Structures are given as C-alpha cells and as structure tokens.
XYZ file of N, CA and C in Angstrom:
360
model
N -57.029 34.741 6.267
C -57.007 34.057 7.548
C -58.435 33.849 8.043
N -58.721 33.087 8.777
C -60.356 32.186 9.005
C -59.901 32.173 10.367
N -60.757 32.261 11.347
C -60.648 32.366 13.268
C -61.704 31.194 13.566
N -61.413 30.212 13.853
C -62.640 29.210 14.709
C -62.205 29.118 16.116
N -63.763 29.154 16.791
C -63.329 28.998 18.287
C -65.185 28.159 17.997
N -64.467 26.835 18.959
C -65.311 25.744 19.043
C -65.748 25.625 20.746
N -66.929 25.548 21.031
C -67.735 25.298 22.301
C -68.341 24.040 22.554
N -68.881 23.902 23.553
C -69.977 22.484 23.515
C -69.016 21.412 24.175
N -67.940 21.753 24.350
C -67.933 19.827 25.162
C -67.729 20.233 26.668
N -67.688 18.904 27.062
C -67.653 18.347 28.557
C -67.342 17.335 28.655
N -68.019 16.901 29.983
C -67.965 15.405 30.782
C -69.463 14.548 30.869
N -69.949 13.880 29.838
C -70.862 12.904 29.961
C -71.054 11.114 30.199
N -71.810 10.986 30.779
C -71.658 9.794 30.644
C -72.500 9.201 29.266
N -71.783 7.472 29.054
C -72.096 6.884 27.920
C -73.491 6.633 27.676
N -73.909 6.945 26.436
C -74.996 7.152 26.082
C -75.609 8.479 26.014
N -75.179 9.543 26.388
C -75.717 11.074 26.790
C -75.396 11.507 25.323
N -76.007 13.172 25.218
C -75.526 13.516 24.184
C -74.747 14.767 24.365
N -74.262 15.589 23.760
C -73.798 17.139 23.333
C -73.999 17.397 22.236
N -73.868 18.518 22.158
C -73.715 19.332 20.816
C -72.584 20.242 20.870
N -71.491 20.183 19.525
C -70.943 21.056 19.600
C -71.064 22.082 18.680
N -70.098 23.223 19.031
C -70.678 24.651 17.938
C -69.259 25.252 17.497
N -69.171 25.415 16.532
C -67.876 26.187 15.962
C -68.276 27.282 15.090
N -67.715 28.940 16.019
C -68.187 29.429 15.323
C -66.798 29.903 13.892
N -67.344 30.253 13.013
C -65.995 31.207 12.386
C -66.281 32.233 11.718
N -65.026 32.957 11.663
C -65.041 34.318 11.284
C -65.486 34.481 9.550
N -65.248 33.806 8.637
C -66.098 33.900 7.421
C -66.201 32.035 7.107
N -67.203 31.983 6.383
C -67.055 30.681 5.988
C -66.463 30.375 4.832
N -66.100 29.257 4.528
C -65.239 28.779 3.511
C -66.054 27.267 2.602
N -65.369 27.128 1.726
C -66.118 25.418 0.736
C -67.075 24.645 1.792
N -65.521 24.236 2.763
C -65.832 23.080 3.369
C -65.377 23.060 5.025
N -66.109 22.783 5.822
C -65.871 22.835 6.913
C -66.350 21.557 7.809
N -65.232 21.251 9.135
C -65.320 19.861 9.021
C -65.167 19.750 10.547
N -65.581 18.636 11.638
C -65.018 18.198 12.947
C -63.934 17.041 12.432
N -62.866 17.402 13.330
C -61.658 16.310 13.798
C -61.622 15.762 15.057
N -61.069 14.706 15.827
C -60.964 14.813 16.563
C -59.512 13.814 17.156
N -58.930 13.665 18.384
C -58.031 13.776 18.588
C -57.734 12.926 20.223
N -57.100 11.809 20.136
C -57.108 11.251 21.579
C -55.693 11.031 22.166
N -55.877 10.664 23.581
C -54.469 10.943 23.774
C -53.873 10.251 23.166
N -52.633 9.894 22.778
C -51.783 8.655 22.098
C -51.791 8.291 20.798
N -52.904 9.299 20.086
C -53.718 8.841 19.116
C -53.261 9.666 17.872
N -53.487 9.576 16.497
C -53.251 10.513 15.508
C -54.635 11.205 15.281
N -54.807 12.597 14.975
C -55.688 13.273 14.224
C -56.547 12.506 13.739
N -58.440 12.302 13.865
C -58.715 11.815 12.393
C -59.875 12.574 12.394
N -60.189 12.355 10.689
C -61.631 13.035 10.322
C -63.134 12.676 11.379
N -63.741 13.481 11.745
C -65.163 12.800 12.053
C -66.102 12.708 11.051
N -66.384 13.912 10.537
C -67.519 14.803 9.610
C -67.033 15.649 9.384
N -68.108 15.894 7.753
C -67.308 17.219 6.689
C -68.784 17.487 6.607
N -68.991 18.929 5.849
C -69.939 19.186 5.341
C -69.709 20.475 3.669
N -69.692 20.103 2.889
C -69.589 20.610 2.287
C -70.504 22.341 1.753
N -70.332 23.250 0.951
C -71.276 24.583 0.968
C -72.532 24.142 0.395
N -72.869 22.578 -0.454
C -73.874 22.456 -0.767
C -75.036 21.447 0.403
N -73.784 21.385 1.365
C -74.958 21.005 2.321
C -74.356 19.649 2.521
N -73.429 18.918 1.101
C -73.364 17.681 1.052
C -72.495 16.934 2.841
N -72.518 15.486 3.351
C -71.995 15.342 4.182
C -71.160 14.062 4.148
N -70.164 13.887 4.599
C -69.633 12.595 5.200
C -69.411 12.484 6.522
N -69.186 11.383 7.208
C -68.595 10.608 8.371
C -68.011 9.593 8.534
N -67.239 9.441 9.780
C -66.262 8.236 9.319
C -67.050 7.013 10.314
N -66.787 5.743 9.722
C -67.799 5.033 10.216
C -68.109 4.798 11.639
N -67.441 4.755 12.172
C -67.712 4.864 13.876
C -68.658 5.575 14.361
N -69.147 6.657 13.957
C -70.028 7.976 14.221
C -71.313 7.533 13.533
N -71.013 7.306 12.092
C -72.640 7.142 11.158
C -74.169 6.339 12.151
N -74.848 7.135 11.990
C -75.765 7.163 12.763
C -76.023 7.830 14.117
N -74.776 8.102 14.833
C -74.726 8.769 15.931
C -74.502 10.235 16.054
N -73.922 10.751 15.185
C -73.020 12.153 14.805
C -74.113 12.976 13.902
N -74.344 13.834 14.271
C -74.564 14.795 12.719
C -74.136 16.020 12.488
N -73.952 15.926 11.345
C -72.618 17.535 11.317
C -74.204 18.767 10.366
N -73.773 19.699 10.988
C -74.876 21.031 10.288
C -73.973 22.654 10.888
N -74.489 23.346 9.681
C -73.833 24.444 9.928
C -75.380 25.831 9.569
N -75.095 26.731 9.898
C -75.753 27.444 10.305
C -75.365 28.623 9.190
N -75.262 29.076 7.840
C -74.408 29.092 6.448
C -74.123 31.464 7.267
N -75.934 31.360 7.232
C -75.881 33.142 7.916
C -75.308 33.271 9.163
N -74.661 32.563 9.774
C -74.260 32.897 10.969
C -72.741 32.452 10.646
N -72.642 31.722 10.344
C -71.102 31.134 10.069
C -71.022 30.151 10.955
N -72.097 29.504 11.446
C -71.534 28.601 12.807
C -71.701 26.989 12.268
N -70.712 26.587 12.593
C -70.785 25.006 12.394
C -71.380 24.230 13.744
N -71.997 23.093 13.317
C -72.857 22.267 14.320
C -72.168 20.871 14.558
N -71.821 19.702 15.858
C -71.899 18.710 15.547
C -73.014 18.559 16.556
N -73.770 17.705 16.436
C -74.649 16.926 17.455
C -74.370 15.653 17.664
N -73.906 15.428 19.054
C -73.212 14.439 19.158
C -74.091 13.406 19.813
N -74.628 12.425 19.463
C -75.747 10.986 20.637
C -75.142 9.913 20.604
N -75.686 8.717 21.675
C -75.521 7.974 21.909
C -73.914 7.703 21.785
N -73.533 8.251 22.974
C -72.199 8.733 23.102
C -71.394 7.492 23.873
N -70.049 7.348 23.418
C -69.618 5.874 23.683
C -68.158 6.500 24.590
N -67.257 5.354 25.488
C -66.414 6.173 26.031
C -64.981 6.330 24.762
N -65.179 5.196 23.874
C -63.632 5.500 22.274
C -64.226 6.841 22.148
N -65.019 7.748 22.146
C -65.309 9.066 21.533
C -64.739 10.015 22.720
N -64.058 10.165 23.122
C -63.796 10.672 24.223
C -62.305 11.205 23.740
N -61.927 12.475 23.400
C -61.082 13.662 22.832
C -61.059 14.541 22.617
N -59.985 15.304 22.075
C -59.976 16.834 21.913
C -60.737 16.635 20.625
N -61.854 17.552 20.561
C -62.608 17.803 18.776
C -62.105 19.296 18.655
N -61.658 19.246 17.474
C -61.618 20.414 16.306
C -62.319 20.792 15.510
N -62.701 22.000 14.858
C -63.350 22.558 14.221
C -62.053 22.771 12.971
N -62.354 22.637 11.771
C -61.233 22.668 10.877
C -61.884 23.451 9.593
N -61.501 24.357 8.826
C -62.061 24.640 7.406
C -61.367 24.668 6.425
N -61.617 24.865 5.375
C -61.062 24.910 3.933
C -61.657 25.299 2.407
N -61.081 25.662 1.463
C -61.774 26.320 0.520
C -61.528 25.475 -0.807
N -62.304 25.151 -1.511
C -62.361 24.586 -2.351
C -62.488 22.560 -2.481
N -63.032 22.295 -3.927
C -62.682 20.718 -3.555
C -61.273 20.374 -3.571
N -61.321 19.176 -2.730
C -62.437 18.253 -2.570
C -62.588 18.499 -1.103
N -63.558 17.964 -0.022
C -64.370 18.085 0.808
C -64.579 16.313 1.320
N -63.593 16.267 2.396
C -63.092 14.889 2.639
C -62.595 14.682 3.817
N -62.283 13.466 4.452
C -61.926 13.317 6.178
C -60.247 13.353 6.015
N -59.705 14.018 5.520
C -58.207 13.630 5.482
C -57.541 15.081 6.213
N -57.132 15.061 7.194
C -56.165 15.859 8.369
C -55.521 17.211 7.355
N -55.101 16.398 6.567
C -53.941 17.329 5.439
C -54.558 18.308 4.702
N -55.852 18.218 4.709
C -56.090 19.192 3.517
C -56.671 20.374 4.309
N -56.875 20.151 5.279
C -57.340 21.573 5.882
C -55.987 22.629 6.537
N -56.794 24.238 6.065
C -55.753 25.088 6.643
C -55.404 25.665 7.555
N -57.246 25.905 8.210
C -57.735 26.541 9.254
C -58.305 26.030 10.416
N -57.813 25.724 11.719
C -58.062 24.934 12.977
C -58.660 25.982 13.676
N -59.436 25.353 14.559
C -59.936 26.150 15.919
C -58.362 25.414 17.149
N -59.097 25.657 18.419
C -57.928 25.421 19.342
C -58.523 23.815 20.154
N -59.897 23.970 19.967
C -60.305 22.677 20.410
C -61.372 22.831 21.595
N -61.938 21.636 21.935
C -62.972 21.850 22.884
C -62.920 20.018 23.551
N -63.240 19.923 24.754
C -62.450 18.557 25.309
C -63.691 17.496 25.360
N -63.500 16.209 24.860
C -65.344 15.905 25.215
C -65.022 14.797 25.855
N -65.294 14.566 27.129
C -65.149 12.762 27.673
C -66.363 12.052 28.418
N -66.322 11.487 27.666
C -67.319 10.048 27.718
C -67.061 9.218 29.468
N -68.029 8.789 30.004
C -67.591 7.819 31.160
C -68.409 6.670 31.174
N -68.115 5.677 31.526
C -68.727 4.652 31.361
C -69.467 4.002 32.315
C-alpha cells in the first residue's frame, strides 16, 4: 500500500502560478498528476518516470512541469501561466512498473486531491 497526500492548490487568477507537492509514503516506477473537472472525466496531466523521463498532455506542454524530489519521496507539479480550463480537482497518482503513461487505468495508488481554480 503507497499513502499520497497532495498540497499546493488554491484560488488564482489567470496567468498566476502554483506549485503543487505530493508527498508519498515510498516511491514507486512511476508517479504522475491527474486532474479532474466538474462534469468532466479523469485525465492524465504529467508522468514522470524513476529515470527522470517525462510526459504531458498537450494543453499543459510548456506551462506545467512535473519533478519529484526521489530522497524525499515528494512529487512536484509547477504549475504557470495558468488558464481558467485548468481549473480542478488534481491528483497525485503512482504506480510500479512499465509502462509510464497518461492513461487513468493504470494507476493503483491515488492521493485524495487538492482543488486548484483559475479566475479570469
């Protein structure tokens, strides 16, 4: 069993930034942000794999960067140039082994969430 509890959001306006932090109880392969709007289905943001490797889904690229902190166990997003579509519940999600990818399904381990809204 893996414990994430994710910090860092709020209420910004568009264009501002945050950072969020997920910490967890051991780390695993791959560890990843989701995020989540009202009405909306689950989707990937950013993964980061144990070699460091990363993806994002295109909406974010350039704005998002995912980093984790490997001796501490803490996962990073840094969130800029913040728009009000980004505005949801984000998750902290992990998993062990490949592959290391934006897809909802393959992860085992959720945090509970952290709320981030954008204003325009």
């Amino acid at each position: 069993q893996v414990q994430l509890v994710e910090s860092g959001g709020g209420s910004v306006q568009a264009g501002g930034s945050l950072r969020l932090s997920c910490a967890a109880s051991r780390g695993l392969y791959c560890m990843g942000w989701f995020r989540q709007a009202t009405g909306k289905e689950r989707e990937g943001v950013a993964v980061i794999d144990s070699a460091g490797g990363t993806a994002y889904v295109d909406p974010v690229k350039g704005r998002f960067t995912i980093s984790k902190d490997t001796a501490k166990n803490i996962l990073y997003l840094q969130m800029n140039s913040l728009k009000p579509e980004d505005t949801a519940m984000y998750y902290c999600a992990t998993k062990s082994g490949w592959p290391c990818r934006l897809r909802v399904g393959d992860f085992a381990y959720w945090g509970q969430g952290t709320q981030v809204t954008v204003s325009s």
